[in-house]
Tab-separated table of C-alpha atoms and ligand atoms in Angstrom:
chain	number	residue	atom	x	y	z
N	174	MET	CA	-175.851	44.773	12.463
N	175	ALA	CA	-179.331	43.292	12.097
N	176	ASN	CA	-178.164	39.836	13.135
N	177	PHE	CA	-176.820	40.898	16.517
N	178	PRO	CA	-178.932	40.950	19.704
N	179	LYS	CA	-180.390	44.341	20.656
N	180	THR	CA	-178.755	44.310	24.088
N	181	ILE	CA	-176.287	46.662	25.763
N	182	HIS	CA	-173.521	44.329	24.605
N	183	PHE	CA	-174.237	44.916	20.909
N	184	THR	CA	-175.728	48.424	20.685
N	185	GLY	CA	-174.560	51.994	21.346
N	186	LEU	CA	-170.789	52.192	21.790
N	187	ASN	CA	-170.781	48.393	21.714
N	188	THR	CA	-172.294	48.172	18.222
N	189	PRO	CA	-170.131	45.680	16.314
N	190	VAL	CA	-167.986	47.264	13.587
N	191	GLY	CA	-166.061	44.277	12.228
N	192	ILE	CA	-164.107	46.241	9.637
N	193	GLU	CA	-160.359	45.822	9.203
N	194	TRP	CA	-159.126	49.157	7.947
N	195	SER	CA	-156.265	51.596	7.914
N	196	ALA	CA	-155.758	55.295	7.242
N	197	ARG	CA	-152.648	57.435	6.916
N	198	ASN	CA	-152.161	61.044	7.937
N	199	LEU	CA	-155.285	61.536	9.978
N	200	ASP	CA	-156.292	65.141	10.658
N	201	VAL	CA	-154.647	66.506	13.779
N	202	ILE	CA	-156.210	69.450	15.630
N	203	GLY	CA	-153.505	71.062	17.768
N	204	ASP	CA	-149.901	69.903	17.988
N	205	ILE	CA	-148.632	66.513	19.049
N	206	PRO	CA	-145.282	66.879	20.891
N	207	ALA	CA	-142.278	65.357	19.125
N	208	GLU	CA	-141.577	63.110	22.125
N	209	VAL	CA	-144.838	61.291	21.446
N	210	ASP	CA	-143.119	58.930	18.998
N	211	GLY	CA	-144.172	55.301	18.858
N	212	ALA	CA	-147.303	53.187	18.779
N	213	PHE	CA	-150.470	53.097	20.878
N	214	PHE	CA	-151.750	49.512	20.565
N	215	ARG	CA	-155.347	48.838	21.576
N	216	ALA	CA	-157.311	45.653	22.292
N	217	VAL	CA	-160.846	45.919	20.916
N	218	PRO	CA	-163.355	43.067	21.269
N	219	ASP	CA	-165.548	42.986	18.157
N	220	PRO	CA	-167.551	39.851	17.310
N	221	ALA	CA	-166.861	38.759	13.724
N	222	VAL	CA	-170.029	36.650	13.603
N	223	PRO	CA	-173.333	37.014	15.495
N	224	PRO	CA	-173.271	35.129	18.784
N	225	MET	CA	-174.764	31.678	19.276
N	226	TYR	CA	-176.727	32.925	22.336
N	227	ALA	CA	-178.693	36.168	22.552
N	228	ASP	CA	-177.359	36.845	26.059
N	229	ASP	CA	-173.724	36.868	24.923
N	230	ILE	CA	-171.456	39.586	26.338
N	231	VAL	CA	-168.772	42.064	25.271
N	232	LEU	CA	-166.047	39.919	26.830
N	233	SER	CA	-166.677	37.187	24.221
N	234	GLY	CA	-165.983	39.456	21.234
N	235	ASP	CA	-163.165	38.455	18.884
N	236	GLY	CA	-160.029	40.423	19.662
N	237	MET	CA	-158.998	43.114	17.211
N	238	VAL	CA	-155.596	44.728	17.535
N	239	ALA	CA	-155.485	48.412	16.639
N	240	ARG	CA	-152.514	50.740	16.341
N	241	PHE	CA	-152.108	54.488	16.323
N	242	ALA	CA	-148.638	54.978	14.840
N	243	ILE	CA	-147.416	58.451	15.800
N	244	SER	CA	-144.269	60.180	14.582
N	245	GLY	CA	-143.327	63.783	13.812
N	246	GLY	CA	-146.794	64.922	14.859
N	247	LYS	CA	-148.412	62.664	12.225
N	248	VAL	CA	-150.852	59.873	12.988
N	249	ASP	CA	-151.653	56.673	11.078
N	250	TYR	CA	-154.240	54.124	12.189
N	251	ALA	CA	-154.825	50.448	11.460
N	252	ILE	CA	-156.951	47.682	12.952
N	253	ARG	CA	-157.059	43.932	12.220
N	254	TYR	CA	-158.521	40.829	13.737
N	255	VAL	CA	-156.338	38.632	15.875
N	256	GLU	CA	-156.463	35.390	13.903
N	257	THR	CA	-157.025	33.036	16.797
N	258	GLU	CA	-157.928	29.428	16.138
N	259	ARG	CA	-161.505	30.338	17.121
N	260	TYR	CA	-161.679	33.335	14.772
N	261	LYS	CA	-160.432	31.282	11.835
N	262	LEU	CA	-162.874	28.415	12.441
N	263	GLU	CA	-165.845	30.762	12.737
N	264	ARG	CA	-164.768	32.816	9.743
N	265	GLU	CA	-164.632	29.637	7.682
N	266	ALA	CA	-168.029	28.445	9.004
N	267	ARG	CA	-169.548	31.954	8.663
N	268	ARG	CA	-171.317	31.434	11.987
N	269	ALA	CA	-170.638	31.064	15.695
N	270	LEU	CA	-169.260	27.663	16.732
N	271	PHE	CA	-168.359	28.697	20.267
N	272	GLY	CA	-171.186	29.254	22.758
N	273	GLN	CA	-171.329	31.008	26.113
N	274	TYR	CA	-168.504	33.004	27.697
N	275	ARG	CA	-165.921	30.516	28.965
N	276	ASN	CA	-168.274	27.543	28.806
N	277	PRO	CA	-167.071	24.888	26.325
N	278	PHE	CA	-170.084	22.695	27.167
N	279	THR	CA	-172.236	25.114	25.158
N	280	ASP	CA	-170.132	24.854	21.974
N	281	ASP	CA	-170.968	23.350	18.606
N	282	PRO	CA	-169.327	19.903	18.167
N	283	ALA	CA	-167.088	21.491	15.499
N	284	ALA	CA	-165.473	23.565	18.262
N	285	GLN	CA	-164.630	20.635	20.505
N	286	ASP	CA	-161.091	20.733	21.922
N	287	LYS	CA	-160.286	23.893	19.967
N	288	ASP	CA	-158.693	26.991	21.479
N	289	ARG	CA	-161.582	29.103	22.832
N	290	THR	CA	-159.669	32.302	23.600
N	291	VAL	CA	-160.426	35.477	21.656
N	292	ALA	CA	-157.243	37.330	22.745
N	293	ASN	CA	-159.234	40.522	23.279
N	294	THR	CA	-158.018	42.115	26.521
N	295	THR	CA	-154.500	43.618	26.548
N	296	PRO	CA	-151.720	44.211	24.012
N	297	VAL	CA	-148.537	43.248	25.874
N	298	TRP	CA	-145.035	44.220	24.695
N	299	HIS	CA	-142.100	42.296	26.079
N	300	ALA	CA	-138.593	41.544	24.822
N	301	GLY	CA	-139.327	42.837	21.337
N	302	ARG	CA	-142.569	40.940	20.885
N	303	LEU	CA	-146.196	42.028	20.873
N	304	PHE	CA	-148.868	39.708	22.269
N	305	MET	CA	-152.627	39.955	22.389
N	306	THR	CA	-153.797	38.384	25.611
N	307	LYS	CA	-156.893	37.173	27.417
N	308	GLU	CA	-156.848	35.416	30.752
N	309	ASP	CA	-158.637	32.247	29.542
N	310	GLY	CA	-155.882	31.116	27.172
N	311	LEU	CA	-152.370	31.733	25.923
N	312	GLY	CA	-151.404	34.986	24.236
N	313	TYR	CA	-151.144	35.337	20.479
N	314	GLU	CA	-148.045	36.957	19.021
N	315	ILE	CA	-148.730	39.833	16.633
N	316	ASN	CA	-146.383	41.324	14.041
N	317	PRO	CA	-146.248	44.917	15.336
N	318	HIS	CA	-145.546	46.313	11.868
N	319	THR	CA	-148.335	44.577	9.924
N	320	LEU	CA	-150.681	43.556	12.777
N	321	GLU	CA	-150.692	40.054	11.289
N	322	THR	CA	-151.077	37.185	13.733
N	323	VAL	CA	-147.927	35.116	14.100
N	324	GLY	CA	-149.391	32.416	16.341
N	325	ARG	CA	-150.072	31.225	19.845
N	326	TRP	CA	-147.228	32.009	22.249
N	327	ASP	CA	-146.051	29.266	24.625
N	328	TYR	CA	-142.370	30.178	25.151
N	329	TYR	CA	-141.104	27.616	22.625
N	330	GLY	CA	-143.231	24.932	24.252
N	331	ALA	CA	-141.809	25.611	27.722
N	332	LEU	CA	-144.922	27.083	29.375
N	333	ARG	CA	-147.039	24.398	31.075
N	334	SER	CA	-149.862	26.738	32.115
N	335	GLN	CA	-152.904	26.614	29.848
N	336	THR	CA	-153.532	30.308	30.499
N	337	PHE	CA	-151.685	33.625	30.539
N	338	THR	CA	-152.932	36.726	32.344
N	339	ALA	CA	-153.902	39.923	30.525
N	340	HIS	CA	-152.016	41.801	33.275
N	341	PRO	CA	-148.363	40.839	33.467
N	342	ARG	CA	-145.974	43.257	35.229
N	343	ILE	CA	-142.612	44.301	33.817
N	344	ASP	CA	-139.842	45.423	36.154
N	345	PRO	CA	-138.430	48.648	34.677
N	346	GLN	CA	-134.916	47.942	35.923
N	347	THR	CA	-134.447	44.258	35.211
N	348	GLY	CA	-136.684	44.083	32.135
N	349	GLU	CA	-138.160	40.842	33.482
N	350	MET	CA	-141.828	40.086	32.967
N	351	PHE	CA	-143.650	38.654	35.982
N	352	PHE	CA	-146.893	36.928	35.074
N	353	PHE	CA	-149.328	34.220	36.044
N	354	GLY	CA	-152.101	32.061	34.683
N	355	TYR	CA	-155.078	30.899	36.723
N	356	GLU	CA	-157.085	27.775	35.889
N	357	ALA	CA	-153.592	26.843	34.741
N	358	GLY	CA	-154.349	23.120	34.910
N	359	GLY	CA	-157.706	23.327	33.168
N	360	LEU	CA	-161.261	24.539	33.530
N	361	CYS	CA	-162.229	25.498	37.115
N	362	THR	CA	-159.006	24.177	38.651
N	363	LYS	CA	-157.497	26.080	41.570
N	364	ASP	CA	-154.070	25.873	39.919
N	365	VAL	CA	-152.209	29.146	39.467
N	366	ALA	CA	-148.923	29.254	37.558
N	367	TYR	CA	-146.550	32.022	38.690
N	368	CYS	CA	-143.906	32.720	36.068
N	369	ILE	CA	-140.979	34.948	35.164
N	370	ALA	CA	-139.628	35.653	31.688
N	371	ASP	CA	-136.207	37.300	31.523
N	372	LYS	CA	-135.446	40.497	29.629
N	373	ASP	CA	-134.761	38.484	26.472
N	374	GLY	CA	-138.168	36.825	26.626
N	375	ASN	CA	-137.127	33.378	27.857
N	376	LEU	CA	-139.221	31.611	30.470
N	377	THR	CA	-136.940	31.286	33.497
N	378	SER	CA	-139.406	30.249	36.183
N	379	GLU	CA	-142.814	28.583	36.389
N	380	GLN	CA	-144.199	27.460	39.751
N	381	TRP	CA	-147.710	26.329	40.501
N	382	PHE	CA	-149.758	26.913	43.630
N	383	GLU	CA	-153.416	26.544	44.591
N	384	GLN	CA	-155.600	29.537	45.336
N	385	PRO	CA	-158.127	29.241	48.211
N	386	TYR	CA	-160.979	28.751	45.714
N	387	CYS	CA	-161.215	29.077	41.917
N	388	SER	CA	-161.519	32.857	41.551
N	389	THR	CA	-160.988	35.205	38.622
N	390	ILE	CA	-157.506	36.607	39.262
N	391	HIS	CA	-157.649	39.399	36.720
N	392	ASP	CA	-154.558	41.338	37.834
N	393	PHE	CA	-151.701	41.039	40.304
N	394	ALA	CA	-148.842	43.254	41.446
N	395	ILE	CA	-145.142	43.184	42.111
N	396	SER	CA	-143.008	45.252	44.435
N	397	GLU	CA	-139.211	45.084	44.415
N	398	LYS	CA	-139.399	42.225	46.939
N	399	TYR	CA	-142.803	40.582	46.522
N	400	ALA	CA	-145.400	39.142	44.158
N	401	ILE	CA	-148.958	39.864	45.324
N	402	PHE	CA	-152.059	37.884	44.336
N	403	PRO	CA	-155.498	39.242	45.308
N	404	ILE	CA	-158.286	36.662	45.535
N	405	PHE	CA	-161.836	38.023	45.336
N	406	PRO	CA	-164.945	35.867	45.790
N	407	THR	CA	-166.053	35.574	42.161
N	408	THR	CA	-165.889	31.835	41.639
N	409	ALA	CA	-166.135	29.194	38.927
N	410	ASP	CA	-167.849	25.827	39.232
N	411	LEU	CA	-167.502	22.874	36.858
N	412	GLU	CA	-170.942	21.428	37.603
N	413	ARG	CA	-172.550	24.778	36.837
N	414	LEU	CA	-170.686	24.907	33.529
N	415	LYS	CA	-171.747	21.369	32.620
N	416	ALA	CA	-175.357	22.415	33.261
N	417	GLY	CA	-174.875	25.250	30.745
N	418	GLY	CA	-174.513	27.941	33.405
N	419	ALA	CA	-172.186	30.902	33.884
N	420	HIS	CA	-168.453	30.575	34.366
N	421	TRP	CA	-168.400	33.238	37.077
N	422	ALA	CA	-170.732	33.906	39.988
N	423	HIS	CA	-169.955	36.534	42.614
N	424	GLN	CA	-170.400	35.335	46.221
N	425	GLN	CA	-171.125	38.342	48.401
N	426	GLU	CA	-170.758	36.387	51.663
N	427	LEU	CA	-167.445	34.706	50.858
N	428	GLU	CA	-164.218	36.105	52.301
N	429	SER	CA	-161.434	37.559	50.146
N	430	TRP	CA	-157.711	36.804	50.383
N	431	VAL	CA	-154.350	38.274	49.439
N	432	GLY	CA	-151.390	35.969	48.827
N	433	ILE	CA	-147.915	37.512	49.134
N	434	MET	CA	-144.642	35.718	48.396
N	435	PRO	CA	-141.069	36.851	47.709
N	436	ARG	CA	-141.085	37.559	43.980
N	437	TYR	CA	-137.980	35.433	43.428
N	438	GLY	CA	-139.003	32.967	46.150
N	439	LYS	CA	-140.844	29.668	46.236
N	440	VAL	CA	-144.634	29.422	46.123
N	441	GLU	CA	-144.392	27.480	49.402
N	442	GLU	CA	-143.409	30.806	51.006
N	443	MET	CA	-146.791	32.349	50.145
N	444	ARG	CA	-148.414	34.130	53.104
N	445	TRP	CA	-152.183	34.423	53.045
N	446	PHE	CA	-153.955	37.497	54.434
N	447	ARG	CA	-157.707	37.313	55.014
N	448	GLY	CA	-159.917	40.186	53.804
N	449	ARG	CA	-163.492	41.398	53.883
N	450	PRO	CA	-166.195	39.261	52.211
N	451	GLY	CA	-167.812	40.235	48.920
N	452	ILE	CA	-165.311	42.853	47.738
N	453	SER	CA	-163.867	42.929	44.233
N	454	ALA	CA	-161.202	44.664	42.163
N	455	PHE	CA	-160.234	44.088	38.580
N	456	HIS	CA	-157.235	46.397	38.429
N	457	LEU	CA	-154.400	47.164	40.804
N	458	VAL	CA	-152.568	50.472	40.488
N	459	ASN	CA	-149.215	49.494	41.952
N	460	ALA	CA	-147.419	47.965	44.910
N	461	PHE	CA	-144.223	49.017	46.650
N	462	ASP	CA	-142.057	48.205	49.664
N	463	ASP	CA	-141.544	50.522	52.616
N	464	GLY	CA	-139.262	48.762	55.096
N	465	ASP	CA	-141.243	45.762	56.386
N	466	LEU	CA	-144.449	47.212	54.934
N	467	VAL	CA	-145.911	46.430	51.542
N	468	HIS	CA	-148.426	48.900	50.139
N	469	LEU	CA	-150.914	47.760	47.489
N	470	ASP	CA	-153.047	50.425	45.773
N	471	LEU	CA	-156.132	49.147	43.966
N	472	CYS	CA	-159.452	50.118	42.389
N	473	LEU	CA	-161.670	48.450	44.964
N	474	SER	CA	-165.443	48.008	44.874
N	475	ASP	CA	-167.841	46.491	47.389
N	476	THR	CA	-169.172	43.966	44.866
N	477	ASN	CA	-168.261	42.744	41.379
N	478	ALA	CA	-168.417	45.490	38.726
N	479	PHE	CA	-169.769	43.150	36.024
N	480	GLY	CA	-173.568	42.764	36.075
N	481	PHE	CA	-173.468	39.249	34.612
N	482	MET	CA	-171.120	38.029	37.362
N	483	ARG	CA	-173.322	39.563	40.086
N	484	GLU	CA	-176.544	38.181	38.640
N	485	ALA	CA	-175.125	34.648	38.392
N	486	GLY	CA	-174.499	34.945	42.145
N	487	GLY	CA	-178.027	36.126	42.818
N	488	ILE	CA	-176.990	39.723	43.569
N	489	GLN	CA	-179.451	42.384	42.413
N	490	ARG	CA	-177.689	45.735	42.463
N	491	ASP	CA	-177.837	48.663	40.053
N	492	GLN	CA	-174.523	49.571	38.408
N	493	ARG	CA	-174.742	53.076	39.900
N	494	GLU	CA	-175.158	51.768	43.432
N	495	ILE	CA	-171.773	50.080	43.598
N	496	GLY	CA	-169.564	51.543	46.289
N	497	GLY	CA	-165.807	51.645	46.515
N	498	GLY	CA	-162.802	53.819	45.909
N	499	LEU	CA	-159.133	53.948	45.160
N	500	THR	CA	-157.814	52.099	48.190
N	501	ARG	CA	-154.457	51.394	49.831
N	502	TRP	CA	-153.893	48.114	51.632
N	503	THR	CA	-150.818	47.891	53.843
N	504	PHE	CA	-149.304	44.585	54.926
N	505	ASP	CA	-146.760	44.383	57.735
N	506	MET	CA	-144.514	41.498	56.763
N	507	SER	CA	-142.698	41.624	60.119
N	508	LYS	CA	-145.870	40.631	61.996
N	509	ASP	CA	-147.662	37.302	62.110
N	510	GLY	CA	-151.361	37.005	61.460
N	511	GLU	CA	-153.841	37.348	58.629
N	512	SER	CA	-154.865	41.003	58.912
N	513	TYR	CA	-153.879	44.162	57.052
N	514	ALA	CA	-154.711	47.880	57.108
N	515	GLU	CA	-157.032	49.647	54.678
N	516	ARG	CA	-157.315	53.339	53.743
N	517	VAL	CA	-159.417	54.991	51.022
N	518	MET	CA	-157.389	57.445	48.917
N	519	GLY	CA	-159.681	58.557	46.106
N	520	PRO	CA	-163.094	58.324	44.416
N	521	PRO	CA	-164.323	55.112	42.774
N	522	GLY	CA	-163.015	54.345	39.311
N	523	ASP	CA	-160.950	51.907	37.302
N	524	MET	CA	-158.471	51.573	34.447
N	525	PRO	CA	-155.476	52.914	36.420
N	526	ARG	CA	-152.285	53.968	34.645
N	527	LEU	CA	-148.789	54.420	35.926
N	528	ARG	CA	-145.476	55.462	34.422
N	529	ASP	CA	-143.617	52.295	33.374
N	530	VAL	CA	-140.591	53.368	35.463
N	531	ASP	CA	-142.753	53.471	38.622
N	532	GLN	CA	-143.814	49.819	38.380
N	533	GLY	CA	-143.280	48.164	41.769
N	534	ARG	CA	-141.756	51.360	43.209
N	535	PRO	CA	-143.002	54.304	45.284
N	536	TYR	CA	-144.686	56.635	42.794
N	537	ARG	CA	-145.611	60.299	42.666
N	538	ALA	CA	-148.741	60.152	40.509
N	539	ALA	CA	-151.180	57.746	38.903
N	540	TRP	CA	-154.148	58.280	36.622
N	541	TYR	CA	-157.487	56.472	36.476
N	542	MET	CA	-160.945	56.777	34.947
N	543	SER	CA	-163.959	57.831	36.955
N	544	MET	CA	-167.333	59.575	36.734
N	545	ASN	CA	-167.783	63.330	36.350
N	546	PRO	CA	-170.338	64.388	39.001
N	547	GLN	CA	-171.595	67.018	36.495
N	548	GLY	CA	-171.428	64.743	33.450
N	549	GLY	CA	-174.941	63.324	33.513
N	550	PRO	CA	-175.663	59.607	33.170
N	551	PRO	CA	-172.817	57.521	31.704
N	552	LEU	CA	-172.941	56.521	28.051
N	553	PRO	CA	-173.998	52.888	27.778
N	554	GLY	CA	-171.042	50.936	26.456
N	555	GLY	CA	-167.787	49.208	27.171
N	556	PRO	CA	-167.311	45.895	28.983
N	557	VAL	CA	-169.417	46.712	32.069
N	558	GLY	CA	-172.087	48.632	30.157
N	559	ALA	CA	-171.433	52.116	31.585
N	560	ALA	CA	-168.583	54.192	30.196
N	561	PHE	CA	-166.336	56.484	32.255
N	562	ASN	CA	-166.581	60.230	31.644
N	563	ALA	CA	-163.730	61.689	33.677
N	564	MET	CA	-160.015	61.192	34.108
N	565	LEU	CA	-158.394	61.635	37.512
N	566	ARG	CA	-154.773	62.243	38.445
N	567	ILE	CA	-153.863	61.380	42.008
N	568	GLU	CA	-150.726	62.025	44.054
N	569	PRO	CA	-150.965	59.426	46.819
N	570	GLY	CA	-148.164	61.095	48.795
N	571	ASN	CA	-150.176	64.258	49.508
N	572	GLY	CA	-153.734	63.326	48.484
N	573	ARG	CA	-153.921	65.849	45.634
N	574	ILE	CA	-156.517	64.908	43.006
N	575	ASP	CA	-157.051	66.641	39.645
N	576	MET	CA	-159.838	65.915	37.168
N	577	MET	CA	-160.392	66.170	33.442
N	578	PRO	CA	-164.202	66.095	33.297
N	579	LEU	CA	-166.011	65.250	30.070
N	580	ASP	CA	-169.301	66.751	28.969
N	581	PHE	CA	-172.663	65.061	28.851
N	582	GLY	CA	-172.745	62.339	26.183
N	583	MET	CA	-169.009	61.665	26.208
N	584	ALA	CA	-166.947	58.648	27.208
N	585	ILE	CA	-163.248	57.930	27.704
N	586	SER	CA	-161.476	54.623	27.426
N	587	GLU	CA	-158.243	53.619	29.126
N	588	PRO	CA	-155.309	55.865	28.194
N	589	VAL	CA	-151.706	54.926	27.652
N	590	HIS	CA	-148.876	56.849	29.259
N	591	VAL	CA	-146.053	58.300	27.166
N	592	PRO	CA	-142.973	59.339	29.151
N	593	SER	CA	-140.951	62.524	28.637
N	594	ALA	CA	-137.164	62.706	28.842
N	595	THR	CA	-137.447	66.060	30.647
N	596	PRO	CA	-136.932	65.565	34.405
N	597	ASP	CA	-140.057	66.257	36.488
N	598	HIS	CA	-142.218	66.306	33.351
N	599	ASP	CA	-145.130	63.879	33.765
N	600	GLY	CA	-145.310	63.023	30.053
N	601	TRP	CA	-148.572	62.569	28.217
N	602	LEU	CA	-151.694	60.444	28.199
N	603	LEU	CA	-153.309	59.256	24.983
N	604	ALA	CA	-156.898	58.075	25.065
N	605	VAL	CA	-159.825	57.537	22.747
N	606	VAL	CA	-162.786	59.746	23.621
N	607	ASP	CA	-166.248	59.115	22.152
N	608	ARG	CA	-169.016	61.673	21.776
N	609	GLN	CA	-172.605	60.746	21.039
N	610	SER	CA	-173.647	62.538	17.845
N	611	GLY	CA	-177.072	61.003	17.241
N	612	GLU	CA	-179.137	57.993	18.154
N	613	ASP	CA	-176.624	55.117	18.036
N	614	MET	CA	-174.106	57.450	16.366
N	615	PHE	CA	-170.752	58.276	17.889
N	616	GLN	CA	-167.730	60.353	16.878
N	617	SER	CA	-164.448	58.981	18.198
N	618	GLU	CA	-161.278	61.014	18.691
N	619	LEU	CA	-157.790	60.310	19.921
N	620	TRP	CA	-156.879	62.839	22.621
N	621	ILE	CA	-153.393	63.825	23.692
N	622	VAL	CA	-153.372	65.204	27.241
N	623	GLU	CA	-150.505	66.580	29.338
N	624	ALA	CA	-150.228	64.060	32.151
N	625	GLY	CA	-149.109	66.726	34.649
N	626	ASP	CA	-151.976	69.093	33.788
N	627	ILE	CA	-155.004	67.032	32.849
N	628	ALA	CA	-157.488	69.681	34.012
N	629	LYS	CA	-156.776	71.867	30.968
N	630	GLY	CA	-158.036	69.152	28.606
N	631	PRO	CA	-156.448	67.873	25.414
N	632	ILE	CA	-153.550	69.675	23.710
N	633	ALA	CA	-154.266	67.772	20.473
N	634	ARG	CA	-157.185	65.793	19.060
N	635	VAL	CA	-157.426	63.378	16.151
N	636	PRO	CA	-160.997	62.882	14.862
N	637	MET	CA	-161.515	59.377	13.495
N	638	PRO	CA	-163.164	58.865	10.095
N	639	LEU	CA	-165.015	55.645	11.031
N	640	PRO	CA	-166.838	54.387	14.138
N	641	MET	CA	-164.712	52.567	16.709
N	642	ARG	CA	-165.937	49.907	19.078
N	643	ALA	CA	-165.044	50.339	22.757
N	644	GLN	CA	-161.547	49.266	23.771
N	645	VAL	CA	-160.497	47.238	26.798
N	646	HIS	CA	-156.791	47.907	27.469
N	647	GLY	CA	-154.000	49.646	25.545
N	648	SER	CA	-150.199	49.781	25.588
N	649	TRP	CA	-147.676	52.376	24.509
N	650	VAL	CA	-144.596	51.095	22.678
N	651	SER	CA	-141.840	53.650	22.103
N	652	ARG	CA	-139.962	54.184	18.848
N	653	ALA	CA	-136.844	52.619	20.414
N	654	GLN	CA	-138.839	49.531	21.429
N	655	LEU	CA	-140.378	49.257	17.955
N	656	ASP	CA	-136.911	49.517	16.412
N	657	GLY	CA	-135.879	46.571	18.596
N	658	ALA	CA	-138.827	44.412	17.502
N	659	ARG	CA	-137.978	40.823	16.633
N	660	VAL	CA	-138.865	39.738	13.145
N	661	PRO	CA	-141.414	36.971	13.562
N	662	GLN	CA	-139.779	33.641	12.912
N	663	ALA	CA	-141.151	31.191	10.406
N	664	GLU	CA	-140.770	28.080	12.548
N	665	ARG	CA	-143.471	29.162	14.955
N	666	VAL	CA	-146.869	28.154	13.701
N	667	ALA	CA	-150.275	28.619	15.296
Q	242	LIG	C1	-162.076	41.445	32.001
Q	242	LIG	C2	-162.046	41.545	30.627
Q	242	LIG	C3	-162.171	40.382	29.863
Q	242	LIG	C4	-162.333	39.169	30.490
Q	242	LIG	C5	-162.355	39.088	31.863
Q	242	LIG	O1	-161.834	43.764	32.382
Q	242	LIG	C6	-162.227	40.238	32.619
Q	242	LIG	C7	-161.954	42.642	32.836
Q	242	LIG	C8	-162.084	41.577	27.806
Q	242	LIG	O2	-162.184	40.379	28.501
Q	242	LIG	O3	-162.523	38.064	29.734
Q	243	LIG	FE1	-158.015	44.305	32.785
């Protein structure tokens, strides 16, 4: 990797791998329960060519889609590049044509007006299709059996938004996918498209509204009645981009907002609640209705978790000095006004997971990643540069918190949740765990953990034969869902 910069974004756990590979029948230590039957898809940013600028970041890495296929206690693995327009152009040129993160004004002329997205954030399964998504562009459909790229997904030309979130929400009862795109009308616009796709994958609704300022809306939430859009003061500016500057700058003094509208309503019905200045959250756990109240649980921090977004806003703060916690916001929809209640429920952390059936509903337990107080300094790596080394399970109803701590020199990436058919059984969590084994050497393993008893550690482990670059998000797709996969159709071209 001699041609990559020697920064946190390209060394340690973030060392580029760039190998498309597969392996069958990986070694399994312990027993994988028979109910764990399906595929764990992972989104892994991994730059295929060295970056144009030495200060490039993990978030710019070309998306790779990986799959652990698990059945009968056996595990196969495969990983391939998402063949975005950008990936194909740069592969052909054998060098970077696209410049800074989300700044087209820094691109090579050969990249002009081309699709800049790297589809590297979340594998999304809906209505029999798999998409690789990133919030700056449309998703790319992936053949879930071969991991080949089918093409850019725009709902048969129906979607007007230029972007598609990496965090759509699927209602477990209706099968509908609720999603949005921000900067929907183009670079640095305040336009947000709020959309619904029905259970068959057809776009049934797309409405646009303006957010208070152009912020990075990374995630949103649905309850049974509402769609909820959090607006945090990390903002984009076209003049800054034209001058070659950063897409995002965090503004510590600027107020935050939450927009709430009936999920089947009109965007004109949006109610705006005003929040504290400077706060930030990338991921929301869940939202649910409780009479006239709406509860929103989120991984809140007192500033932006990404160093490059803080620095662009002139904020000097060490990663370890960021405050925050798992937080519940409660909105009383029967009252007028802009205020809401706030209560801290758990330690700081991120990458929350929920059972699919609990989406938008009251829930018994959620899981998220955090820091082990006894785990020593975090391993450098992952998108923010410091990897998590503990998993937490929280029961918001009674405040109970359990931990699966990892030892010194270990890191965990976001798990997926696998449900069990047994009533009251929490199911399982599957996550990749990395262990430092030498200077710039890491051993990765897939861990299978009982979701109701995380403190006892993994019940099965799958050591990986090759290094693996840090993942962003993952998704579990059951055997039944895989069996219902649509065969990619030939008429759709990239
Ligand atoms: C995030 C990740 C991204 C991105 C913007 O985790 C935000 C947050 C992997 O890419 O482009
Ligand atoms: Fe995310």
